[in-house]
PDB file of C-alpha atoms in Angstrom:
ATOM      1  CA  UNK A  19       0.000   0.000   0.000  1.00 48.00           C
ATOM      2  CA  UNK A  20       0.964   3.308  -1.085  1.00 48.00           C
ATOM      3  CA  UNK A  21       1.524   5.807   1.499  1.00 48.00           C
ATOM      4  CA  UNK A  22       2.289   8.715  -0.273  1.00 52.00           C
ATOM      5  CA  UNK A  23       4.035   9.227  -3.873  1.00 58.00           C
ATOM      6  CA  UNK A  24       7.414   8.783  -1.902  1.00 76.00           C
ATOM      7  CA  UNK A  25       7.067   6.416   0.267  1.00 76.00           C
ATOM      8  CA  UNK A  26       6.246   2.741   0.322  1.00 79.00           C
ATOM      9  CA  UNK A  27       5.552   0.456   3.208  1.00 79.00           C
ATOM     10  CA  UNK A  28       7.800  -2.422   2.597  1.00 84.00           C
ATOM     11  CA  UNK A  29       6.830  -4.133   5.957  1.00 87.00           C
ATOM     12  CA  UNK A  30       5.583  -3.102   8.901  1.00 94.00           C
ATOM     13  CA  UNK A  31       4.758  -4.456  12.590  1.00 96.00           C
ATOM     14  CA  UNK A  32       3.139  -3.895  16.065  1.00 96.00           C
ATOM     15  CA  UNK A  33       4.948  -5.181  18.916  1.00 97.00           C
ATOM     16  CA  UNK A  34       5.082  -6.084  22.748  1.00 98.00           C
ATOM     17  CA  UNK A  35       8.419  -6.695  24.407  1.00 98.00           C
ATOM     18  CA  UNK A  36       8.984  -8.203  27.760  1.00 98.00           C
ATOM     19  CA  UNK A  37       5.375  -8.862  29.352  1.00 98.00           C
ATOM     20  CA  UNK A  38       5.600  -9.927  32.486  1.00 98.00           C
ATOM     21  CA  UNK A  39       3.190 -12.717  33.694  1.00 98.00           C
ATOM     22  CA  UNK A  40       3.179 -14.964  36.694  1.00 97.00           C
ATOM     23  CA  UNK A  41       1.793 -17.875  35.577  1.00 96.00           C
ATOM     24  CA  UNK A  42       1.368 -21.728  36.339  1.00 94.00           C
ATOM     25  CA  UNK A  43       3.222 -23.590  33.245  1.00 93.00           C
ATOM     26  CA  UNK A  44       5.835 -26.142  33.779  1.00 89.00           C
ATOM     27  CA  UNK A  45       5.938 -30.337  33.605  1.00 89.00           C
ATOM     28  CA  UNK A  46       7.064 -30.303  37.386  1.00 86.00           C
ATOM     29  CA  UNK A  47       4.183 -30.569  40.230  1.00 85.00           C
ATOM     30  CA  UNK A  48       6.135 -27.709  42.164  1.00 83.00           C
ATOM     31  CA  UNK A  49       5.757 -25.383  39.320  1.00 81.00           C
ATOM     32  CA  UNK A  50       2.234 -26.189  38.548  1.00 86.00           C
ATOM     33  CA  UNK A  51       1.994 -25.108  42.324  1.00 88.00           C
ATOM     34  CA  UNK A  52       3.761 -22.498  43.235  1.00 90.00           C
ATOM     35  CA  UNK A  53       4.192 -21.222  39.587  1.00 91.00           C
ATOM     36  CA  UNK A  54       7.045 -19.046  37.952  1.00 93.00           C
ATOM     37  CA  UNK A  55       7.885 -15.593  36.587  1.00 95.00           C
ATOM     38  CA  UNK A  56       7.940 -15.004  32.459  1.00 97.00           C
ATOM     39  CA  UNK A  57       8.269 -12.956  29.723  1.00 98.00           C
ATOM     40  CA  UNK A  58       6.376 -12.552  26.537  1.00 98.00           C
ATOM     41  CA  UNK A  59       7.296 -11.191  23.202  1.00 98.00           C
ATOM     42  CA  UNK A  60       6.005 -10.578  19.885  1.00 97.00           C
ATOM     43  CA  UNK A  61       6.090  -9.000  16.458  1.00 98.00           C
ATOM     44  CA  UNK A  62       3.378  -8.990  14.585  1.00 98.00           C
ATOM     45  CA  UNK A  63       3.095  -8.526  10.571  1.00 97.00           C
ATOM     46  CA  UNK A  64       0.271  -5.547  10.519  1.00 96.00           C
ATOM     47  CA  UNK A  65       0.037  -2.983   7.892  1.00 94.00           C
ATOM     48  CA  UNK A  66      -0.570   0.034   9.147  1.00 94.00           C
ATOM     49  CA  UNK A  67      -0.073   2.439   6.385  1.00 92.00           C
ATOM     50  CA  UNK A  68      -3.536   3.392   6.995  1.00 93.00           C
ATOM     51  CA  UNK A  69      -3.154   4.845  10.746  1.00 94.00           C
ATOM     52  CA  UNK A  70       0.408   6.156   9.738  1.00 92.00           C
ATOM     53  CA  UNK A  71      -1.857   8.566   7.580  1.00 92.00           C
ATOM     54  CA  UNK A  72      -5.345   8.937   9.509  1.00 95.00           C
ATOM     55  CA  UNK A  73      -3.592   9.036  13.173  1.00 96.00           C
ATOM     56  CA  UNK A  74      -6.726   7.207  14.440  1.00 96.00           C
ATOM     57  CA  UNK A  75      -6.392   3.328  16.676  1.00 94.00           C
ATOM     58  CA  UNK A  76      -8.904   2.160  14.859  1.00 94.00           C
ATOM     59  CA  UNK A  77      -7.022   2.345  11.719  1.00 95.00           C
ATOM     60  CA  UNK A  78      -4.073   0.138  13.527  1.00 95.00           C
ATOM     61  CA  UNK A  79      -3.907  -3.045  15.376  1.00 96.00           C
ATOM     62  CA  UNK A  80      -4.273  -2.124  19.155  1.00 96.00           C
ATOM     63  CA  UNK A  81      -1.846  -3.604  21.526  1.00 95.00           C
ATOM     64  CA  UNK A  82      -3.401  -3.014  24.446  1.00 96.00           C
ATOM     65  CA  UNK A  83      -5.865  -5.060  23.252  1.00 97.00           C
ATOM     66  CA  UNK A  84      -3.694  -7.965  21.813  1.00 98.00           C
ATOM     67  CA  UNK A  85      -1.906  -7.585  25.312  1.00 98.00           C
ATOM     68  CA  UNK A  86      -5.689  -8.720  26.758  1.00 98.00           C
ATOM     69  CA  UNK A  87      -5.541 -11.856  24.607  1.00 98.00           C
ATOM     70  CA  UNK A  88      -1.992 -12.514  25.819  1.00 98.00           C
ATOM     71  CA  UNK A  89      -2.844 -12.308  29.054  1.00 98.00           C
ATOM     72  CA  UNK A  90      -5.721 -14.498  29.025  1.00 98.00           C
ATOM     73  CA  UNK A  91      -3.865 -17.170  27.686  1.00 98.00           C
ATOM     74  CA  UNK A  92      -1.375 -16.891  29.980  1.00 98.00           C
ATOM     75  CA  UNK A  93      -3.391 -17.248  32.929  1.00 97.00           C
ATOM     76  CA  UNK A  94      -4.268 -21.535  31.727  1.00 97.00           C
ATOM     77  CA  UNK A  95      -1.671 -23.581  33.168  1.00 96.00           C
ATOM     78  CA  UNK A  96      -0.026 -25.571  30.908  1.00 96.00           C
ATOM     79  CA  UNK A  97       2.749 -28.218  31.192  1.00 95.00           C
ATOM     80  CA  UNK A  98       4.695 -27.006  28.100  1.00 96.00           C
ATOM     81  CA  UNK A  99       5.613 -23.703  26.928  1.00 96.00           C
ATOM     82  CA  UNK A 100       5.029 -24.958  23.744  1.00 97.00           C
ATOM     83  CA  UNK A 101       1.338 -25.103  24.249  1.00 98.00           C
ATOM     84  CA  UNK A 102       0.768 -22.050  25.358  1.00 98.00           C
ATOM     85  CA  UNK A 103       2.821 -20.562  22.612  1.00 98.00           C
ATOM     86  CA  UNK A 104       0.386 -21.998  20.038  1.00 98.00           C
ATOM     87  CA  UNK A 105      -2.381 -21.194  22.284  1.00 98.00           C
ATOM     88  CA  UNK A 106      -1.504 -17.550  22.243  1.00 98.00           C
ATOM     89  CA  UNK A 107      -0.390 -17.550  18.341  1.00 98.00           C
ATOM     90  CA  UNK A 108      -3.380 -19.384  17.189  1.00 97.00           C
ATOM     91  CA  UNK A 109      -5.970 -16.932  19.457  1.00 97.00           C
ATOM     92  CA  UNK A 110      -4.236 -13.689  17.396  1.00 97.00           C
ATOM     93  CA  UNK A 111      -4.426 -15.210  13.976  1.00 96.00           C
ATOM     94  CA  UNK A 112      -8.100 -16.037  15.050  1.00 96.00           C
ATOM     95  CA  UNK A 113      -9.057 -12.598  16.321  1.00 96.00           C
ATOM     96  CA  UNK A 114      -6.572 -10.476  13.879  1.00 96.00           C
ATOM     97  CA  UNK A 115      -7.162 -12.630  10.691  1.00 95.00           C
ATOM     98  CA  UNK A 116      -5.123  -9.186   9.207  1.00 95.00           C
ATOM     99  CA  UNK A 117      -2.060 -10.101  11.083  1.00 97.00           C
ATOM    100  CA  UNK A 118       0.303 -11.410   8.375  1.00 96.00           C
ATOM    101  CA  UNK A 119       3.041 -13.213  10.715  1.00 97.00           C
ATOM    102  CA  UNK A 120       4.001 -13.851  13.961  1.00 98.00           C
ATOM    103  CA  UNK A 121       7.596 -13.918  15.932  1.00 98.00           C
ATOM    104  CA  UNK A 122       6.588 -14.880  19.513  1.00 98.00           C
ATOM    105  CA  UNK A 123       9.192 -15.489  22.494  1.00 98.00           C
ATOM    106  CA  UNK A 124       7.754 -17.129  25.667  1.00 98.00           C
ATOM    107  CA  UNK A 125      10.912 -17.128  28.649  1.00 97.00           C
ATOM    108  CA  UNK A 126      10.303 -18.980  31.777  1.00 95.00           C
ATOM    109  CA  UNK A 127      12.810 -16.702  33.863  1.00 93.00           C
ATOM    110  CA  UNK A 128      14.790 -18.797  36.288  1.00 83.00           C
ATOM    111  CA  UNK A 129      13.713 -22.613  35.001  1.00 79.00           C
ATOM    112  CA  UNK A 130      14.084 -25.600  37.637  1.00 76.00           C
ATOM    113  CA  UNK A 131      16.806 -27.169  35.830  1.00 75.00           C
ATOM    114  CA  UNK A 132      20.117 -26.320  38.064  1.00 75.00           C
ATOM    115  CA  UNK A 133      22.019 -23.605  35.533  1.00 76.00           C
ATOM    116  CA  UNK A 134      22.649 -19.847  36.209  1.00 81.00           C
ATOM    117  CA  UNK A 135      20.797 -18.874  33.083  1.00 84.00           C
ATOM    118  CA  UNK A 136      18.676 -15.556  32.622  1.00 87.00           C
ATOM    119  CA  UNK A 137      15.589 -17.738  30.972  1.00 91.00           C
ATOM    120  CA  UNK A 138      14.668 -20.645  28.773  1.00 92.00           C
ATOM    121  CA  UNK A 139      12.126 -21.161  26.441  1.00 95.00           C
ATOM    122  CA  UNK A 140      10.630 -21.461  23.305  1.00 97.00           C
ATOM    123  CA  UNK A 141      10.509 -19.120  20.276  1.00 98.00           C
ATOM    124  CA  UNK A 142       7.516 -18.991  17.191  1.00 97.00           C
ATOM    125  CA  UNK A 143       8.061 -17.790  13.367  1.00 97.00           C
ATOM    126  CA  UNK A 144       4.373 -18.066  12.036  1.00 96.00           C
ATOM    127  CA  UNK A 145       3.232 -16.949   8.657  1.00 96.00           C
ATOM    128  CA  UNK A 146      -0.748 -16.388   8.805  1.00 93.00           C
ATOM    129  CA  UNK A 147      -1.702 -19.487   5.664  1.00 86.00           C
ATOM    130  CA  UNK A 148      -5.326 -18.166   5.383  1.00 75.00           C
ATOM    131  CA  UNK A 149      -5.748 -20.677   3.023  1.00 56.00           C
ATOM    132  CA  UNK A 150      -5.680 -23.723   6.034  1.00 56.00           C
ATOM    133  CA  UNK A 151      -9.337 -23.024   7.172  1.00 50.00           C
TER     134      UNK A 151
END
């Protein structure tokens, strides 16, 4: 999409960095429990050529409100990070069928498994197929 006679949109995205969550995921009964600090991430593939022009929210994808969808995925315990991942990719591609792609990071800060290590985790490179209904 054209934005104006010298410019052109070659790619564009609305992000969240670093949400914090304290949630319930993990394979061990003590996390499941007692539950554990992470982080969420993501980049999504939105044009928004139209609100760069107009100004106006409406015109955009809100992240407050993809933030909402985040959260309430966040908040089903799950043993794998993996599955809620999906969970949280598949509810934005279902609400935002707009969204062209999306590069998710989901960090367990501090995992149970005896190293010094800032986070582990699992990371998400999705391309929206609107052609598998």
């Amino acid at each position: 999409m054209m934005t104006n006679s010298r410019m052109k949109n070659n790619g564009s995205f609305v992000f969240i960095k670093d949400a914090r969550f304290h949630a319930f995921h993990g394979v061990m009964a003590q996390e499941q429990k007692v539950g554990s600090d992470f982080l969420v991430s993501l980049r999504l593939g939105y044009d928004i050529s139209k609100a760069m022009q107009t100004d106006k929210v409406s015109d955009t994808l809100n992240y407050a409100d993809v933030y909402q969808l985040i959260k309430i995925e966040m908040q089903k315990p799950s043993a794998l990070l993996e599955h809620v991942a999906g969970r949280i990719a598949r509810t934005i591609f279902k609400q935002y069928p707009e969204v062209e792609s999306i590069d998710l990071t989901l960090t367990k800060q501090n995992p149970p498994m005896g190293a010094n290590c800032q986070g582990a985790g699992v990371e998400l490179h999705l391309i929206n197929d609107k052609t598998n209904v």
